[in-house]
CSV table of C-alpha atoms and ligand atoms in Angstrom, one decimal:
chain,number,residue,atom,x,y,z
A,12,MET,CA,-13.8,-16.8,1.1
A,13,ILE,CA,-12.0,-13.4,1.0
A,14,ARG,CA,-13.1,-10.8,-1.6
A,15,ILE,CA,-11.5,-7.7,-2.8
A,16,ARG,CA,-13.6,-4.8,-3.0
A,17,ARG,CA,-13.8,-0.9,-3.2
A,18,ALA,CA,-14.4,0.1,0.4
A,19,THR,CA,-17.6,2.0,1.5
A,20,ARG,CA,-18.2,4.4,4.3
A,21,SER,CA,-19.3,1.6,6.6
A,22,ASP,CA,-15.7,0.3,6.4
A,23,ALA,CA,-13.8,3.3,8.0
A,24,THR,CA,-13.6,1.6,11.8
A,25,ALA,CA,-12.2,-1.9,10.4
A,26,ILE,CA,-9.6,0.1,8.3
A,27,GLY,CA,-8.8,2.2,11.2
A,28,ARG,CA,-8.1,-0.8,13.1
A,29,VAL,CA,-6.1,-2.8,10.7
A,30,HIS,CA,-4.1,0.1,9.9
A,31,VAL,CA,-3.1,0.6,13.5
A,32,GLU,CA,-2.6,-3.1,14.0
A,33,THR,CA,-0.3,-3.7,10.7
A,34,TRP,CA,1.7,-0.8,11.7
A,35,GLN,CA,2.5,-1.8,15.1
A,36,SER,CA,3.5,-5.3,14.1
A,37,ALA,CA,5.2,-4.2,10.8
A,38,TYR,CA,7.3,-1.4,12.0
A,39,ALA,CA,8.3,-2.2,15.4
A,40,GLY,CA,12.2,-1.3,15.4
A,41,LEU,CA,11.8,0.7,12.1
A,42,LEU,CA,9.8,3.6,13.2
A,43,PRO,CA,9.9,5.4,16.5
A,44,ASP,CA,8.5,3.4,19.4
A,45,ALA,CA,6.5,6.3,20.8
A,46,MET,CA,5.0,7.3,17.5
A,47,LEU,CA,3.8,3.7,17.2
A,48,ALA,CA,2.4,3.4,20.7
A,49,HIS,CA,0.4,6.9,20.0
A,50,MET,CA,-1.4,5.6,17.1
A,51,SER,CA,-5.1,5.1,17.9
A,52,ASP,CA,-7.8,3.0,16.3
A,53,VAL,CA,-10.3,6.2,16.9
A,54,ARG,CA,-8.1,8.7,15.3
A,55,HIS,CA,-7.2,6.4,12.5
A,56,SER,CA,-11.0,5.4,11.8
A,57,ALA,CA,-11.7,9.0,11.9
A,58,MET,CA,-9.2,9.8,9.3
A,59,TRP,CA,-10.5,6.9,7.0
A,60,ALA,CA,-14.1,7.9,7.6
A,61,ARG,CA,-13.1,11.4,6.2
A,62,ALA,CA,-11.2,9.9,3.2
A,63,LEU,CA,-14.3,7.6,2.5
A,64,GLU,CA,-16.5,10.6,2.5
A,65,ASP,CA,-14.7,12.2,-0.5
A,66,PRO,CA,-15.4,10.5,-3.5
A,67,GLY,CA,-12.4,11.2,-5.5
A,68,GLU,CA,-10.3,9.7,-2.5
A,69,ALA,CA,-12.7,6.8,-1.9
A,70,ARG,CA,-12.6,5.4,-5.4
A,71,GLY,CA,-8.7,4.2,-4.6
A,72,ILE,CA,-9.4,2.6,-1.2
A,73,PHE,CA,-9.9,-1.3,-1.5
A,74,VAL,CA,-10.4,-3.9,1.2
A,75,ALA,CA,-9.6,-7.6,1.6
A,76,ASP,CA,-13.0,-8.6,3.4
A,77,ASP,CA,-13.0,-12.0,4.8
A,78,GLU,CA,-16.6,-13.6,5.1
A,79,ALA,CA,-16.1,-14.2,9.0
A,80,MET,CA,-13.6,-11.9,10.1
A,81,GLY,CA,-14.5,-8.8,8.0
A,82,VAL,CA,-11.7,-6.4,6.6
A,83,VAL,CA,-8.2,-8.0,7.2
A,84,GLY,CA,-6.1,-5.9,4.7
A,85,PHE,CA,-6.5,-2.5,2.9
A,86,GLY,CA,-4.7,-0.2,0.1
A,87,SER,CA,-5.4,3.1,-1.2
A,88,CYS,CA,-4.0,4.7,-4.5
A,89,GLY,CA,-4.4,7.9,-6.7
A,90,PRO,CA,-2.4,10.4,-8.4
A,91,VAL,CA,1.4,10.4,-7.3
A,92,ARG,CA,2.2,12.8,-4.4
A,93,ASP,CA,6.0,12.9,-4.7
A,94,PRO,CA,7.3,11.6,-8.1
A,95,PRO,CA,10.6,9.8,-7.6
A,96,GLU,CA,13.6,11.4,-9.7
A,97,GLY,CA,14.3,8.0,-11.4
A,98,LEU,CA,11.2,8.2,-13.6
A,99,ASP,CA,12.9,8.5,-16.7
A,100,ASP,CA,10.0,9.4,-19.0
A,101,LYS,CA,8.1,12.6,-17.6
A,102,ALA,CA,5.3,12.3,-20.1
A,103,ARG,CA,3.9,9.5,-18.4
A,104,ARG,CA,0.9,10.0,-16.3
A,105,VAL,CA,2.1,8.5,-12.6
A,106,GLY,CA,-0.4,7.4,-10.1
A,107,GLU,CA,0.7,6.0,-6.6
A,108,VAL,CA,0.0,3.3,-4.3
A,109,TYR,CA,0.0,5.1,-0.8
A,110,LEU,CA,-0.6,2.2,1.4
A,111,LEU,CA,-0.9,-1.7,1.4
A,112,TYR,CA,-1.2,-3.5,4.6
A,113,VAL,CA,-2.3,-7.2,5.3
A,114,GLU,CA,-3.0,-8.6,9.0
A,115,PRO,CA,-0.2,-10.8,9.9
A,116,ASP,CA,-2.6,-13.9,10.3
A,117,PHE,CA,-3.7,-13.4,6.5
A,118,GLN,CA,-0.4,-12.6,5.1
A,119,ASN,CA,1.1,-14.9,2.5
A,120,GLN,CA,-2.4,-15.9,1.1
A,121,GLY,CA,-2.4,-13.8,-2.0
A,122,LEU,CA,-4.2,-10.8,-0.5
A,123,GLY,CA,-1.5,-8.2,-0.8
A,124,ARG,CA,-1.1,-9.4,-4.8
A,125,ARG,CA,-5.0,-9.2,-5.2
A,126,LEU,CA,-5.1,-5.8,-3.5
A,127,LEU,CA,-2.4,-4.5,-5.5
A,128,ASP,CA,-3.9,-5.9,-8.7
A,129,ALA,CA,-7.3,-4.1,-7.9
A,130,MET,CA,-5.4,-0.8,-7.3
A,131,PHE,CA,-3.4,-0.9,-10.6
A,132,ARG,CA,-6.7,-1.8,-12.5
A,133,GLN,CA,-8.2,1.3,-10.8
A,134,LEU,CA,-5.2,3.4,-11.6
A,135,ARG,CA,-5.3,2.4,-15.3
A,136,SER,CA,-9.0,3.1,-15.6
A,137,ASP,CA,-8.3,6.6,-14.1
A,138,GLY,CA,-5.8,7.2,-16.9
A,139,PHE,CA,-2.5,6.4,-15.4
A,140,ASP,CA,0.3,4.4,-17.1
A,141,THR,CA,2.7,4.1,-14.2
A,142,ALA,CA,2.3,3.3,-10.5
A,143,VAL,CA,5.1,4.0,-7.9
A,144,LEU,CA,5.0,3.0,-4.4
A,145,TRP,CA,7.1,4.7,-1.5
A,146,MET,CA,8.3,2.3,1.4
A,147,LEU,CA,10.9,2.5,4.1
A,148,ALA,CA,14.1,1.4,2.9
A,149,GLU,CA,14.6,-1.2,5.7
A,150,ASN,CA,11.3,-2.9,5.3
A,151,PRO,CA,12.0,-6.8,4.4
A,152,THR,CA,8.7,-6.8,2.4
A,153,ARG,CA,10.8,-4.7,-0.2
A,154,PHE,CA,11.2,-8.0,-1.7
A,155,PHE,CA,7.4,-8.7,-2.2
A,156,TYR,CA,7.4,-5.8,-4.5
A,157,GLU,CA,10.7,-6.7,-6.3
A,158,GLY,CA,9.1,-10.2,-6.8
A,159,LEU,CA,6.0,-8.5,-8.4
A,160,GLY,CA,8.0,-6.5,-11.0
A,161,GLY,CA,8.5,-3.3,-9.2
A,162,ALA,CA,11.7,-1.4,-10.2
A,163,LEU,CA,13.7,0.8,-7.9
A,164,VAL,CA,13.3,4.3,-9.2
A,165,GLY,CA,14.2,6.9,-6.3
A,166,GLN,CA,14.9,7.4,-2.6
A,167,ARG,CA,14.1,10.2,0.0
A,168,THR,CA,14.3,10.8,3.6
A,169,ASP,CA,10.9,11.3,5.4
A,170,THR,CA,10.7,12.5,9.3
A,171,PHE,CA,8.6,10.3,11.4
A,172,ALA,CA,8.2,12.0,15.1
A,173,GLY,CA,11.2,14.1,14.6
A,174,VAL,CA,13.1,10.9,13.3
A,175,ASP,CA,14.6,10.9,9.9
A,176,VAL,CA,14.0,7.5,8.2
A,177,ASP,CA,15.2,6.4,4.5
A,178,GLU,CA,12.6,5.4,2.1
A,179,VAL,CA,12.8,3.9,-1.5
A,180,ALA,CA,10.4,4.1,-4.3
A,181,TYR,CA,9.2,1.1,-6.7
A,182,ALA,CA,7.7,1.9,-10.0
A,183,TRP,CA,5.4,-0.2,-12.4
A,184,ARG,CA,5.9,1.0,-15.8
A,185,ASP,CA,3.3,-1.3,-17.5
A,186,LEU,CA,-0.1,-1.5,-15.3
A,187,ALA,CA,-1.8,-4.2,-17.6
A,188,ALA,CA,0.8,-6.7,-17.2
A,189,PRO,CA,0.0,-9.6,-14.9
A,190,LEU,CA,1.3,-9.2,-11.3
A,191,VAL,CA,3.1,-12.5,-11.6
A,192,ARG,CA,5.9,-13.5,-9.3
A,193,ARG,CA,9.4,-13.2,-10.9
A,194,ARG,CA,12.5,-15.3,-9.7
A,195,LEU,CA,14.9,-13.0,-8.0
A,196,ALA,CA,18.5,-13.0,-8.7
A,197,PRO,CA,20.2,-14.7,-5.7
B,222,COA,C1,3.6,-6.7,2.1
B,222,COA,C2,2.4,-7.2,2.0
B,222,COA,C3,1.4,-6.3,1.9
B,222,COA,C4,2.3,-8.6,1.2
B,222,COA,O1,1.1,-9.1,1.4
B,222,COA,P1,0.7,-11.0,1.5
B,222,COA,O2,-0.8,-10.9,1.3
B,222,COA,O3,1.5,-11.0,2.8
B,222,COA,O4,1.4,-11.2,0.0
B,222,COA,P2,0.9,-12.2,-0.9
B,222,COA,O5,0.6,-13.2,-0.4
B,222,COA,O6,-0.1,-11.4,-2.2
B,222,COA,O7,2.3,-12.6,-1.9
B,222,COA,C5,2.5,-12.5,-3.4
B,222,COA,C6,3.9,-13.0,-3.7
B,222,COA,O8,4.8,-12.4,-2.8
B,222,COA,C7,5.6,-13.3,-1.9
B,222,COA,N1,6.2,-12.2,-0.7
B,222,COA,C8,5.1,-12.0,0.3
B,222,COA,N2,5.9,-11.5,1.1
B,222,COA,C9,7.2,-11.5,0.8
B,222,COA,C10,8.4,-11.0,1.4
B,222,COA,N3,8.3,-10.4,2.7
B,222,COA,N4,9.5,-11.1,0.7
B,222,COA,C11,9.7,-11.8,-0.4
B,222,COA,N5,8.4,-12.2,-1.1
B,222,COA,C12,7.2,-12.1,-0.4
B,222,COA,C13,4.7,-14.5,-1.8
B,222,COA,O9,5.6,-15.5,-1.6
B,222,COA,C14,4.0,-14.4,-2.9
B,222,COA,O10,4.7,-15.2,-3.9
B,222,COA,P3,4.2,-16.5,-4.5
B,222,COA,O11,2.9,-16.1,-5.3
B,222,COA,O12,5.1,-16.9,-5.6
B,222,COA,O13,3.9,-17.4,-3.4
B,222,COA,C15,1.9,-7.8,3.6
B,222,COA,O14,2.9,-8.9,3.8
B,222,COA,C16,2.0,-7.0,4.8
B,222,COA,O15,1.1,-6.1,4.8
B,222,COA,N6,3.3,-6.7,5.2
B,222,COA,C17,3.4,-5.8,6.4
B,222,COA,C18,3.2,-4.5,6.2
B,222,COA,C19,4.1,-3.9,5.2
B,222,COA,O16,5.3,-4.1,5.3
B,222,COA,N7,3.3,-3.1,4.1
B,222,COA,C20,4.1,-2.6,3.1
B,222,COA,C21,4.1,-1.3,3.2
B,222,COA,S1,4.6,-0.3,1.7
């Protein structure tokens, strides 16, 4: 059985490991090789340990916890850091899903959707009515977010290890709506 739950301090090492593993597998060819090769379980675990020490940040960090394997996915959310230009209503309270990753062996089993659902609930209970998520424009999992109702609302260029990379933003304007898969236009 795999449970979605809020992360605790003792999850830092496991989240760091999954973070490095999922980036190295998902972003090969999309982000600079040298940067991916330089990622380290130790440094990322330390970064997550610091985040989990801070109650304000920790409330937005969730894990998918498998009975046998431990943490196999994670996500984090909180107030928006970079509001996309295409959000029409400036009066909205905007939250952001910062990260969402599921280990390759555990993908396509509904964990991404369940983690996203847990983060939307958290954002709602923290008073946000809209969620945005930035991702690499070339990431094939864009279709995962489009299928779950995300609307394209922005683009920007970010720099990773000195290389400019295009990113796009998706938004959900009704965090109470169930995350059911919609049929995409062919
Ligand atoms: C994107 C990711 C988080 C999705 O999580 P997941 O657990 O694999 O997805 P789920 O099983 O919850 O899928 C939910 C729905 O989206 C669909 N879906 C999943 N990945 C998809 C993709 N790449 N393209 C289109 N649809 C996709 C599933 O078929 C499912 O629909 P269904 O319920 O009708 O079968 C996960 O695959 C992942 O971590 N990928 C690599 C890292 C990455 O790119 N993360 C996103 C960074 S912003």
